[in-house]
Amino acid sequence: MATTEVADRKKVARNTKVKKLLEYTGMLNVADSLKEEELREIGVLVAEEYEIDKQSRVEWEAQMEQAEKLVRLLMQKKTWPWDGASNAIYPLLAQACVQFNSRSLPLMMKGQRAVKCRVNGPDPQGAKAKIASLVSEHMSWQLTDEMEDWIGEKDAMLLSLPAYGCAFQKVYRDIPNQRNVSEYYSPLDIVIHFKARSLSSAKRITHVFELSKREIVERQRAGLYLEDVELGHGDSEAKTGELREKEPSYVILEQHRWLDLDDDDLDEPYVVTIHKDSKKVLRIRPRFNEQGISITADEKRIAKIKPIQYFVRYLFMPAPDRNIYGWGFGQLLLHPNHILNSIINQTIDSGTWYNTTAGVVSHDIGIGQGTVSFAPHELKVSQNNFDDITKKIFMLPAREPSMVMYQVLGLLLESFERLGNSVDVLTGEHSTANQPASTTLALIEQGMKFYKAASGRLFKGLKDEFRLLFDLNAKHMSMTQEQFFRLFETEDRAISGMAYNTESLDVVPVGAAEEITVVEKLIKAEQGLAAAKEMGLPWQYMREHYRRYYDALNVEDIDAILPPPDWQPAPDPKAAAEQAKVDILAQDSKREDLRFGVELKKLPYELTKLKLELLEMKEDIKNKGMKEQVNAAVKITAAETNRKKVEADKAKAEAAAKKPAARKKESK
């Protein structure tokens, strides 16, 4: 910690107002130090402002209750147009939520890793990178092993997130069990004013939950709740109490809010827990620490208090009016799902009416009173005789189900399913046979635009959650160090002490919003590997392409499979044999070049010799008589013929010399 920061901390600690607040941080329950009248006012205030926030979202709650029934496919009995009429539910909303869950959950983990640490600032010696690797492994171990329910909580969250439009994770430290906790809660249980823009700007966040009488008594005896509080015999509003009549349940409001308990006209952040029906305060605890308190320049007053955040909001899609709960398929597909249900049920009811009979019969038909029904092959005996029984019966007209309604249903289904993103390449409903990988990849990317945007917001929420867990590890470093020593079998306290440094490290999800599907990731890896092979890259570069390919296949321990970067592959026997043939041809060509070279060098000397002989003969002709001239002429002719022959041989030799060179070039 810097010297100036230490000095500032000392100034804060000396401030009398700060001392009083720091006393609160050391208490299990601040309510123990407050008067009964103060507690009564706080309890009423919490309950009243909770109702204000709840009223602000009444319409949204009604929508979400309907959406929840559609997701759960809860069918209710209908009594119109007749008792037991069709009440089928088309799984449009349920299908969209299930697909989002099944696509998103695998992206949150890579094997046993969920967290990746990034290094901030320069790291020339690689020390930060080493620590980042340890923190990634440690936090991943916490999520997958120590926090046993984390994956299950995320599974449930990813199913409700697209339905409600948002979801909440509550992150805190379980002191008795010495571990971090991250729990999913439905937005129906987290009450915030509907017009709030974010968790940090919301005036209040109220967590609504239920506790049994036993659970409340346990907290009272542990000093967490006030003991002298009479809560009655259970709340009629409690849902869990319906399942266990002998053990009453109570609705509890845990409100994260601001109160001025030190009377300095500046509210401080607290968590106030009350019993909803009686409005009695059970607990008050600070939502701040010394590091979050800032004082004014004159050191006389508190300037600002930074609250500790316990909740993380996962947003599926921002709402047009930017309310705190966002938008989901529960809003987008609620009305379309009701339309589909209505058309389907009308079609089924029409078919039921057409396939059965109904009408009016005369009272004297003689086969009983009330509803008359027939089983197959059944004949009923009439007590009266009739000339024409059909005159006693009038059948109501019935028509076949309307084909126009059926066509409208098909048109709406196609449109609404596209809105729910349920028809694309990934569901197998688009033919990709004999289609290039690049075309398939383009179709996937085009069909996944909406999903990629939603996944980007999902990873934003994951990052915020990991940051809160990171801060909890930093705060409880003594416990974290012991885990480091056990997990990594190291006694280097310097490393464990530097691990959770917020300035040098940043935590992010190990997955990436850009890699939405295994198919998309695998196609990209295959294309990169194929391009590298065509380029003939050396192994040190090819290794990275193979590593990405195996990673897309979710192969574990890739480094143990791939050879090291300096590895040299063994020569191919077939290629070696072909190379030997090429070498032999090259040697033969070289010998031919030498032989023809020697022949070419001889030819100029022979030609010069013949020219000299020809000159001598011409001189002899001049000095001898006619007879000798004739003989000399014959010799000259022979010499000329011989010279032409030599020149012709030279031309052939030069032509022959060019052929081995051409063969050598072809062999290369």
XYZ file of C-alpha atoms in Angstrom:
668
model
C 0.000 0.000 0.000
C 1.328 3.432 -0.904
C 2.516 5.769 1.900
C -0.069 8.442 1.044
C -2.840 5.867 1.160
C -1.702 4.675 4.602
C -1.691 8.283 5.826
C -5.204 8.806 4.474
C -6.397 5.647 6.253
C -4.984 6.928 9.542
C -6.781 10.256 9.098
C -10.045 8.437 8.474
C -9.566 6.225 11.547
C -8.935 9.279 13.779
C -12.205 10.946 12.775
C -14.759 10.677 15.605
C -17.680 10.073 13.239
C -15.749 7.328 11.516
C -14.925 5.709 14.860
C -18.614 5.359 15.619
C -19.300 3.778 12.239
C -16.330 1.438 12.610
C -17.826 0.268 15.890
C -20.895 -0.783 13.911
C -18.750 -2.869 11.539
C -17.558 -4.944 14.484
C -21.094 -5.792 15.648
C -23.052 -8.894 14.656
C -26.265 -6.904 14.963
C -26.349 -3.096 15.130
C -29.999 -3.311 16.229
C -28.766 -4.321 19.693
C -27.420 -0.770 20.166
C -30.583 1.055 19.043
C -33.622 2.070 21.051
C -36.954 0.324 20.629
C -38.571 3.447 19.181
C -35.814 3.757 16.572
C -36.246 0.109 15.624
C -40.015 0.546 15.278
C -39.568 3.543 12.943
C -36.982 1.701 10.867
C -39.232 -1.372 10.586
C -42.197 0.684 9.390
C -40.005 2.608 6.939
C -38.588 -0.590 5.439
C -42.055 -2.152 5.036
C -43.627 0.978 3.513
C -40.856 1.567 0.994
C -40.894 -2.119 0.084
C -44.574 -1.735 -0.825
C -43.745 1.347 -2.908
C -41.169 -0.613 -4.897
C -43.500 -3.586 -5.278
C -46.363 -1.420 -6.536
C -44.082 0.083 -9.182
C -43.753 -3.332 -10.842
C -47.320 -4.688 -10.539
C -47.868 -4.981 -14.303
C -44.482 -6.633 -14.760
C -45.268 -9.183 -12.033
C -48.574 -10.074 -13.709
C -46.770 -10.645 -17.001
C -44.099 -12.783 -15.365
C -46.658 -14.959 -13.580
C -48.301 -15.725 -16.926
C -44.919 -16.359 -18.556
C -43.929 -18.723 -15.744
C -47.042 -20.834 -16.376
C -46.200 -21.036 -20.086
C -42.595 -22.039 -19.389
C -43.715 -24.715 -16.933
C -46.539 -25.769 -19.322
C -49.080 -25.685 -16.481
C -52.416 -26.686 -18.019
C -55.630 -25.635 -16.281
C -59.075 -27.103 -16.766
C -61.431 -25.124 -19.030
C -65.199 -24.977 -18.710
C -65.893 -22.998 -21.892
C -67.166 -23.568 -24.552
C -67.891 -26.803 -22.632
C -66.545 -28.518 -19.581
C -63.220 -30.161 -20.423
C -62.587 -28.138 -23.589
C -59.085 -28.162 -25.029
C -56.496 -26.096 -23.166
C -53.284 -27.109 -24.925
C -50.154 -24.972 -24.512
C -47.777 -24.637 -27.431
C -44.174 -24.754 -26.074
C -42.996 -21.618 -27.893
C -41.705 -19.829 -24.798
C -40.488 -23.025 -23.136
C -38.563 -24.078 -26.246
C -36.819 -20.701 -26.536
C -35.754 -20.830 -22.863
C -34.528 -24.426 -23.053
C -32.452 -23.691 -26.162
C -30.818 -20.672 -24.538
C -29.980 -22.763 -21.485
C -28.546 -25.663 -23.491
C -26.371 -23.381 -25.635
C -25.119 -21.118 -22.849
C -24.230 -23.546 -20.059
C -21.385 -25.342 -21.939
C -19.757 -21.973 -22.734
C -19.290 -21.118 -19.065
C -16.734 -23.875 -18.501
C -13.692 -25.255 -20.301
C -13.116 -28.595 -18.679
C -12.753 -27.756 -14.983
C -11.881 -24.109 -15.608
C -14.382 -21.284 -15.249
C -12.188 -18.256 -14.466
C -9.386 -16.660 -16.443
C -7.081 -13.989 -15.003
C -5.705 -11.181 -17.137
C -2.555 -9.272 -16.261
C -2.757 -5.486 -15.995
C 0.337 -3.424 -16.783
C 3.828 -4.548 -17.866
C 5.140 -7.968 -16.844
C 8.686 -8.330 -18.263
C 9.718 -11.115 -15.852
C 6.465 -13.075 -16.201
C 5.792 -12.956 -12.434
C 2.275 -11.549 -12.855
C 1.439 -14.176 -15.465
C 2.474 -16.938 -13.053
C 0.303 -15.502 -10.285
C -2.589 -15.013 -12.740
C -2.405 -18.699 -13.650
C -2.552 -19.678 -9.960
C -5.516 -17.377 -9.287
C -7.374 -18.778 -12.312
C -6.862 -22.306 -11.051
C -7.745 -21.414 -7.460
C -10.984 -19.587 -8.292
C -12.014 -22.317 -10.749
C -11.452 -24.866 -7.976
C -13.589 -22.775 -5.623
C -16.475 -22.642 -8.105
C -16.438 -26.292 -9.170
C -15.369 -28.047 -5.948
C -15.714 -25.851 -2.881
C -18.961 -24.154 -3.991
C -20.718 -27.409 -4.822
C -23.991 -25.845 -5.975
C -22.486 -23.174 -8.235
C -22.984 -25.075 -11.507
C -26.492 -26.117 -10.474
C -27.352 -22.523 -9.583
C -26.102 -21.364 -12.984
C -28.137 -24.080 -14.725
C -31.320 -22.845 -13.050
C -30.416 -19.213 -13.705
C -29.845 -19.807 -17.429
C -33.311 -21.342 -17.750
C -35.173 -18.467 -16.094
C -33.004 -15.608 -17.424
C -34.499 -15.642 -20.960
C -38.026 -15.933 -19.543
C -37.881 -13.062 -17.035
C -35.323 -10.902 -18.834
C -32.996 -10.771 -15.843
C -31.687 -12.854 -12.960
C -29.867 -12.100 -9.726
C -26.934 -13.737 -7.961
C -26.317 -13.021 -4.290
C -22.608 -13.241 -3.471
C -21.387 -13.291 0.122
C -19.001 -14.994 2.537
C -20.276 -17.901 4.638
C -18.181 -17.200 7.750
C -19.092 -20.362 9.758
C -18.158 -22.634 6.839
C -15.306 -20.377 5.657
C -16.284 -20.367 2.001
C -17.770 -18.076 -0.619
C -21.410 -18.434 -1.646
C -23.118 -17.406 -4.887
C -26.860 -18.112 -4.947
C -29.377 -17.559 -7.753
C -32.636 -15.770 -6.994
C -35.598 -15.137 -9.248
C -36.339 -11.469 -10.001
C -39.744 -12.084 -8.413
C -37.881 -12.420 -5.089
C -35.659 -9.350 -5.588
C -37.839 -6.231 -5.311
C -36.354 -3.027 -6.755
C -38.156 0.094 -7.910
C -39.137 -0.552 -11.514
C -37.683 2.735 -12.791
C -34.222 2.181 -11.301
C -31.508 2.018 -13.964
C -28.923 -0.124 -12.158
C -28.179 -1.851 -8.868
C -25.670 0.813 -7.878
C -28.156 3.654 -8.408
C -31.160 1.888 -6.835
C -32.238 3.393 -3.506
C -33.274 0.018 -2.162
C -32.881 -3.657 -2.986
C -35.205 -5.958 -1.045
C -34.636 -9.699 -0.949
C -37.859 -11.543 -0.055
C -37.456 -15.036 1.393
C -39.012 -17.373 3.924
C -37.650 -18.873 7.129
C -39.087 -21.554 9.345
C -39.446 -21.013 13.073
C -36.460 -23.295 13.666
C -34.255 -21.272 11.316
C -35.216 -18.022 13.031
C -34.505 -19.445 16.488
C -31.087 -20.660 15.299
C -30.219 -17.165 14.119
C -31.480 -15.631 17.354
C -29.344 -17.925 19.489
C -26.305 -17.222 17.281
C -26.709 -13.497 17.974
C -27.653 -12.661 14.393
C -31.335 -11.794 15.096
C -32.908 -9.982 18.045
C -34.330 -12.480 20.522
C -37.059 -10.448 22.204
C -39.213 -10.359 19.051
C -42.605 -12.082 18.902
C -43.452 -13.123 15.331
C -46.721 -14.983 15.854
C -47.683 -18.429 14.587
C -46.606 -18.135 10.976
C -47.598 -16.124 7.934
C -50.518 -17.073 5.721
C -48.598 -15.594 2.779
C -45.676 -18.016 3.247
C -45.610 -20.669 0.528
C -43.417 -23.263 2.232
C -45.725 -23.335 5.246
C -48.427 -24.940 3.114
C -46.279 -28.075 2.858
C -45.514 -28.420 6.578
C -48.421 -27.422 8.773
C -46.701 -28.240 12.089
C -43.759 -25.896 11.453
C -44.841 -22.329 10.633
C -42.969 -20.194 8.103
C -42.382 -16.463 8.070
C -41.863 -14.019 5.200
C -38.657 -12.036 5.746
C -37.599 -8.800 4.045
C -33.846 -8.193 3.788
C -33.518 -4.641 2.513
C -30.204 -3.218 1.301
C -30.769 0.480 1.862
C -29.454 3.758 3.315
C -30.006 5.015 6.887
C -28.546 7.828 8.973
C -27.752 6.109 12.268
C -24.993 8.514 13.361
C -27.143 11.672 12.915
C -24.727 13.539 10.626
C -27.281 14.156 7.825
C -25.436 11.675 5.582
C -27.036 8.274 5.102
C -24.886 5.169 5.459
C -25.456 1.865 3.651
C -26.963 -0.908 5.803
C -28.757 -4.229 5.438
C -31.999 -4.201 7.447
C -33.857 -7.475 8.026
C -37.490 -7.368 9.204
C -40.472 -9.684 9.573
C -42.889 -8.610 6.839
C -46.203 -8.989 8.680
C -45.223 -7.525 12.055
C -42.716 -5.018 10.588
C -40.371 -5.835 13.459
C -36.634 -5.419 12.928
C -34.619 -8.606 13.309
C -31.181 -7.406 12.300
C -29.213 -4.377 11.061
C -25.676 -4.749 9.771
C -23.335 -2.289 8.004
C -22.863 -2.504 4.276
C -19.489 -0.728 4.321
C -15.957 -1.010 5.705
C -13.170 1.395 6.622
C -11.689 1.355 3.110
C -14.979 2.672 1.706
C -15.163 5.759 3.944
C -13.889 9.124 2.642
C -13.639 12.293 4.737
C -13.644 15.978 3.811
C -10.466 18.023 3.401
C -10.823 19.548 6.876
C -11.053 16.017 8.329
C -14.187 16.994 10.295
C -16.950 15.282 8.321
C -17.552 12.156 6.302
C -17.673 13.008 2.608
C -18.786 9.715 1.100
C -19.273 6.043 1.925
C -18.899 3.380 -0.742
C -21.394 0.540 -0.189
C -20.473 -3.129 -0.419
C -22.464 -4.759 -3.205
C -23.914 -8.232 -2.656
C -26.028 -8.635 -5.789
C -25.136 -9.177 -9.434
C -27.699 -8.599 -12.161
C -27.671 -10.783 -15.264
C -29.488 -9.011 -18.099
C -30.941 -10.873 -21.075
C -31.945 -7.777 -23.041
C -32.402 -4.106 -22.104
C -36.021 -2.957 -21.975
C -37.196 -0.123 -24.252
C -37.958 1.985 -21.157
C -34.655 0.889 -19.533
C -36.309 -0.491 -16.394
C -34.197 -2.482 -13.941
C -35.671 -5.869 -14.925
C -34.955 -5.692 -18.651
C -36.733 -7.667 -21.349
C -36.994 -11.365 -22.008
C -38.946 -13.930 -23.959
C -41.612 -13.572 -21.274
C -42.454 -10.179 -22.775
C -41.556 -10.892 -26.401
C -43.370 -14.229 -26.744
C -46.155 -13.995 -24.152
C -48.808 -12.558 -26.483
C -47.705 -14.663 -29.508
C -47.862 -17.800 -27.334
C -51.422 -16.930 -26.233
C -52.431 -16.443 -29.896
C -51.014 -19.838 -30.863
C -52.696 -21.505 -27.888
C -56.045 -19.933 -28.830
C -55.882 -21.055 -32.482
C -54.714 -24.566 -31.565
C -57.449 -24.998 -28.943
C -60.155 -23.691 -31.283
C -58.983 -26.120 -33.967
C -58.991 -29.049 -31.522
C -62.423 -28.081 -30.163
C -63.743 -27.789 -33.717
C -62.444 -31.284 -34.479
C -63.965 -32.629 -31.268
C -67.331 -31.101 -32.181
C -67.144 -32.499 -35.705
C -66.123 -36.020 -34.611
C -68.865 -36.303 -32.001
C -72.628 -35.787 -32.153
C -74.894 -33.393 -30.327
C -78.459 -32.330 -30.798
C -82.022 -32.234 -29.472
C -84.241 -35.281 -28.913
C -87.911 -35.554 -28.096
C -88.811 -36.330 -24.477
C -90.848 -39.348 -25.569
C -88.069 -41.053 -27.538
C -88.016 -43.756 -24.892
C -84.280 -44.278 -24.310
C -83.814 -42.401 -21.041
C -83.377 -38.829 -19.939
C -80.298 -36.569 -19.929
C -77.187 -37.121 -21.997
C -77.397 -40.076 -24.342
C -74.116 -41.585 -25.447
C -73.251 -44.677 -27.462
C -70.288 -47.023 -27.380
C -69.033 -48.560 -30.651
C -71.329 -51.375 -31.926
C -73.927 -50.525 -29.270
C -77.678 -50.607 -29.970
C -80.171 -49.102 -27.529
C -83.774 -50.304 -27.222
C -86.514 -47.684 -27.388
C -89.612 -48.171 -25.216
C -91.844 -46.560 -27.851
C -92.740 -47.427 -31.419
C -92.172 -44.854 -34.131
C -92.840 -44.807 -37.838
C -89.831 -42.469 -38.330
C -87.550 -41.988 -35.311
C -85.558 -39.331 -37.156
C -88.493 -36.971 -36.647
C -87.808 -37.138 -32.910
C -84.121 -36.188 -33.253
C -82.508 -32.951 -34.441
C -78.699 -33.011 -34.853
C -76.847 -29.752 -34.480
C -74.820 -28.810 -37.564
C -71.045 -29.409 -37.399
C -68.313 -28.466 -39.842
C -64.782 -29.702 -40.289
C -61.996 -27.599 -38.731
C -61.268 -24.556 -40.878
C -58.330 -24.930 -43.283
C -57.951 -21.147 -43.285
C -57.327 -21.209 -39.537
C -54.811 -24.016 -40.036
C -52.934 -21.969 -42.661
C -52.919 -18.920 -40.376
C -51.491 -21.122 -37.629
C -48.627 -22.222 -39.895
C -47.846 -18.636 -40.880
C -47.809 -17.450 -37.270
C -45.721 -20.413 -36.130
C -42.976 -19.627 -38.627
C -42.904 -15.961 -37.656
C -43.020 -16.498 -33.892
C -40.427 -19.274 -33.890
C -38.013 -17.009 -35.715
C -38.598 -14.419 -33.016
C -37.727 -17.079 -30.460
C -34.614 -17.970 -32.460
C -35.613 -21.624 -32.589
C -35.191 -22.287 -36.317
C -31.620 -22.182 -37.569
C -28.700 -24.329 -38.639
C -27.980 -25.460 -35.095
C -31.381 -27.149 -34.615
C -30.844 -29.244 -37.747
C -33.733 -27.626 -39.622
C -31.523 -26.100 -42.315
C -29.912 -28.413 -44.842
C -26.121 -28.111 -45.011
C -25.441 -31.104 -47.260
C -22.742 -30.551 -49.912
C -22.217 -27.071 -48.544
C -18.794 -25.468 -47.995
C -17.700 -24.913 -44.420
C -17.479 -21.170 -45.035
C -21.140 -21.090 -46.127
C -22.232 -23.058 -43.069
C -20.232 -20.717 -40.843
C -21.853 -17.678 -42.472
C -25.327 -19.162 -41.889
C -24.513 -19.883 -38.252
C -23.211 -16.364 -37.666
C -26.242 -14.817 -39.356
C -28.665 -16.945 -37.361
C -26.871 -16.305 -34.074
C -26.726 -12.496 -34.119
C -29.478 -12.193 -31.519
C -28.031 -14.948 -29.361
C -24.521 -13.488 -29.457
C -25.809 -10.164 -28.152
C -27.607 -11.891 -25.268
C -24.518 -13.975 -24.500
C -22.380 -10.845 -24.378
C -24.610 -9.533 -21.579
C -24.409 -12.915 -19.873
C -20.612 -12.781 -19.829
C -20.793 -9.222 -18.485
C -22.764 -10.542 -15.511
C -20.293 -13.398 -15.045
C -17.410 -10.952 -14.945
C -19.175 -8.871 -12.274
C -19.819 -11.999 -10.204
C -16.194 -13.135 -10.470
C -15.048 -9.681 -9.379
C -17.139 -9.919 -6.189
C -15.714 -13.384 -5.482
C -12.211 -12.041 -6.174
C -12.791 -9.238 -3.649
C -14.053 -11.726 -1.046
C -10.875 -13.784 -1.455
C -8.783 -10.647 -1.049
C -10.713 -9.652 2.085
C -10.364 -13.089 3.685
C -6.770 -13.589 2.583
C -5.764 -15.612 5.652
C -8.183 -18.366 4.674
C -7.271 -18.031 0.999
C -3.569 -18.497 1.751
C -4.190 -21.819 3.478
C -6.114 -23.008 0.427
C -3.215 -21.907 -1.765
C -0.765 -23.948 0.274
C -2.944 -27.066 0.087
C -3.966 -26.711 -3.550
C -0.597 -25.790 -5.062
C 1.653 -27.438 -2.453
C 3.647 -24.257 -1.982
C 4.864 -22.374 1.078
C 5.721 -19.238 -0.877
C 3.678 -16.711 1.096
C 4.890 -13.920 -1.155
C 3.057 -15.480 -4.094
C -0.159 -16.097 -2.158
C 0.018 -12.606 -0.674
C 0.300 -11.007 -4.121
C -2.347 -13.249 -5.698
C -5.484 -11.205 -5.054
C -4.125 -7.799 -5.969
C -6.881 -5.804 -7.635
C -4.410 -3.462 -9.339
C -2.359 -6.079 -11.190
C -5.011 -8.681 -12.061
C -8.451 -8.749 -13.623
C -10.827 -11.743 -13.633
C -12.980 -12.679 -16.624
C -14.944 -15.777 -17.711
C -12.863 -18.458 -19.393
C -15.412 -18.653 -22.217
C -15.911 -16.030 -24.905
C -19.157 -14.538 -26.152
C -17.757 -14.636 -29.708
C -17.471 -18.444 -29.594
C -21.130 -19.189 -29.243
C -21.249 -22.770 -30.470
C -18.913 -25.717 -30.647
C -19.809 -26.025 -34.341
C -18.764 -22.446 -35.080
C -15.542 -22.771 -33.108
C -14.679 -26.105 -34.753
C -15.267 -24.798 -38.279
C -12.978 -21.823 -37.625
C -10.271 -24.103 -36.221
C -10.534 -26.494 -39.194
C -10.274 -23.650 -41.699
C -7.211 -22.233 -39.947
C -5.529 -25.644 -39.854
C -6.250 -26.295 -43.546
C -4.847 -22.893 -44.554
C -1.680 -23.509 -42.517
C -1.167 -26.893 -44.203
C -1.492 -25.339 -47.657
C 1.149 -22.755 -46.738
C 3.521 -25.511 -45.613
C 4.322 -23.790 -42.316
C 6.996 -25.321 -40.057
C 5.918 -27.264 -36.986
C 6.531 -24.415 -34.534
C 3.650 -22.548 -36.233
C 1.536 -25.592 -37.109
C 1.488 -26.611 -33.441
C -0.671 -23.626 -32.491
C -3.227 -24.479 -35.213
C -3.406 -28.075 -33.992
C -3.782 -26.833 -30.414
C -6.773 -24.670 -31.402
C -8.289 -27.571 -33.316
C -8.036 -29.925 -30.324
C -9.367 -27.180 -28.062
C -12.442 -26.858 -30.300
C -12.938 -30.620 -29.862
C -12.752 -30.133 -26.058
C -9.716 -32.417 -25.789
C -8.105 -32.193 -22.348
C -4.368 -31.890 -21.607
C -3.490 -30.851 -25.164
C 0.157 -30.062 -24.362
C 0.691 -33.692 -23.363
C -0.571 -34.823 -26.784
C 1.236 -32.408 -29.108
C 5.027 -32.633 -29.654
C 7.153 -29.668 -28.472
C 7.684 -26.661 -30.786
C 11.258 -27.741 -31.712
C 10.123 -31.199 -32.838
C 11.172 -32.326 -36.350
C 8.901 -34.846 -38.083
C 10.434 -38.105 -39.435
C 10.771 -38.223 -43.254
C 8.065 -39.977 -45.232
C 9.413 -43.278 -46.804
C 7.581 -42.674 -50.076
C 8.869 -39.133 -50.300
C 12.408 -40.366 -49.534
C 12.207 -42.950 -52.348
C 11.005 -40.322 -54.795
C 13.818 -38.006 -53.724
C 16.376 -40.812 -54.336
C 15.073 -41.226 -57.889
C 15.413 -37.510 -58.463
C 18.998 -37.587 -57.155
C 19.938 -40.468 -59.536
C 18.499 -38.606 -62.513
C 20.430 -35.510 -61.500
C 23.707 -37.475 -61.341
C 23.097 -39.060 -64.786
C 22.352 -35.647 -66.215
C 25.574 -34.284 -64.737
C 27.650 -37.083 -66.342
C 26.033 -36.417 -69.719
C 26.827 -32.725 -69.348
C 30.506 -33.517 -68.719
C 30.778 -35.879 -71.709
C 29.186 -33.458 -74.151
C 31.282 -30.667 -72.711
C 34.471 -32.539 -73.566
C 33.217 -33.235 -77.081
C 32.384 -29.581 -77.591
C 35.868 -28.539 -76.484
C 37.500 -30.921 -79.068
C 35.541 -29.656 -82.043
C 37.201 -26.182 -82.362
C 40.691 -27.736 -82.458
C 39.708 -30.209 -85.190
C 38.091 -27.447 -87.205
C 41.229 -25.275 -86.994
C 43.378 -28.220 -88.085
C 41.190 -28.808 -91.122
C 41.331 -25.133 -92.107
C 45.170 -25.198 -92.008
C 45.261 -28.307 -94.148
C 42.933 -26.615 -96.617
C 45.254 -23.600 -96.932
C 48.248 -25.826 -97.534
C 46.380 -27.636 -100.281
C 45.490 -24.384 -101.967
C 49.180 -23.378 -102.005
C 50.125 -26.729 -103.512
C 47.613 -26.245 -106.315
C 49.196 -22.981 -107.287
C 52.660 -24.540 -107.557
C 51.747 -27.730 -109.409
C 50.444 -28.376 -112.806
C 46.986 -28.877 -114.136
C 47.007 -32.516 -113.234
C 48.044 -31.808 -109.787
C 45.502 -29.007 -109.710
C 42.764 -31.489 -110.563
C 43.963 -33.834 -107.855
C 44.202 -30.944 -105.478
C 40.636 -29.900 -106.397
C 39.434 -33.387 -105.538
C 41.199 -33.173 -102.219
C 39.733 -29.725 -101.612
C 36.261 -31.068 -102.266
C 36.882 -33.942 -99.862
C 38.230 -31.542 -97.278
C 35.179 -29.285 -97.637
C 32.905 -32.288 -97.222
C 34.820 -33.351 -94.146
C 34.587 -29.825 -92.703
C 30.815 -29.725 -93.194
C 30.550 -33.100 -91.537
C 32.496 -31.839 -88.525
C 30.277 -28.754 -88.274
C 27.184 -30.956 -88.491
C 28.548 -33.161 -85.686
C 29.152 -30.058 -83.596
C 25.551 -28.918 -84.110
C 24.283 -32.359 -83.091
C 26.481 -32.342 -80.005
C 25.174 -28.936 -78.942
C 21.594 -30.062 -79.469
C 22.244 -33.213 -77.475
C 23.774 -31.157 -74.644
C 20.555 -29.181 -74.265
C 18.415 -32.296 -73.701
C 20.007 -33.403 -70.356
C 19.697 -29.849 -69.052
C 16.006 -29.888 -69.909
C 15.603 -33.284 -68.236
C 17.351 -31.961 -65.096
C 15.035 -28.957 -64.952
C 11.996 -31.213 -65.280
C 13.243 -33.478 -62.481
C 13.489 -30.498 -60.158
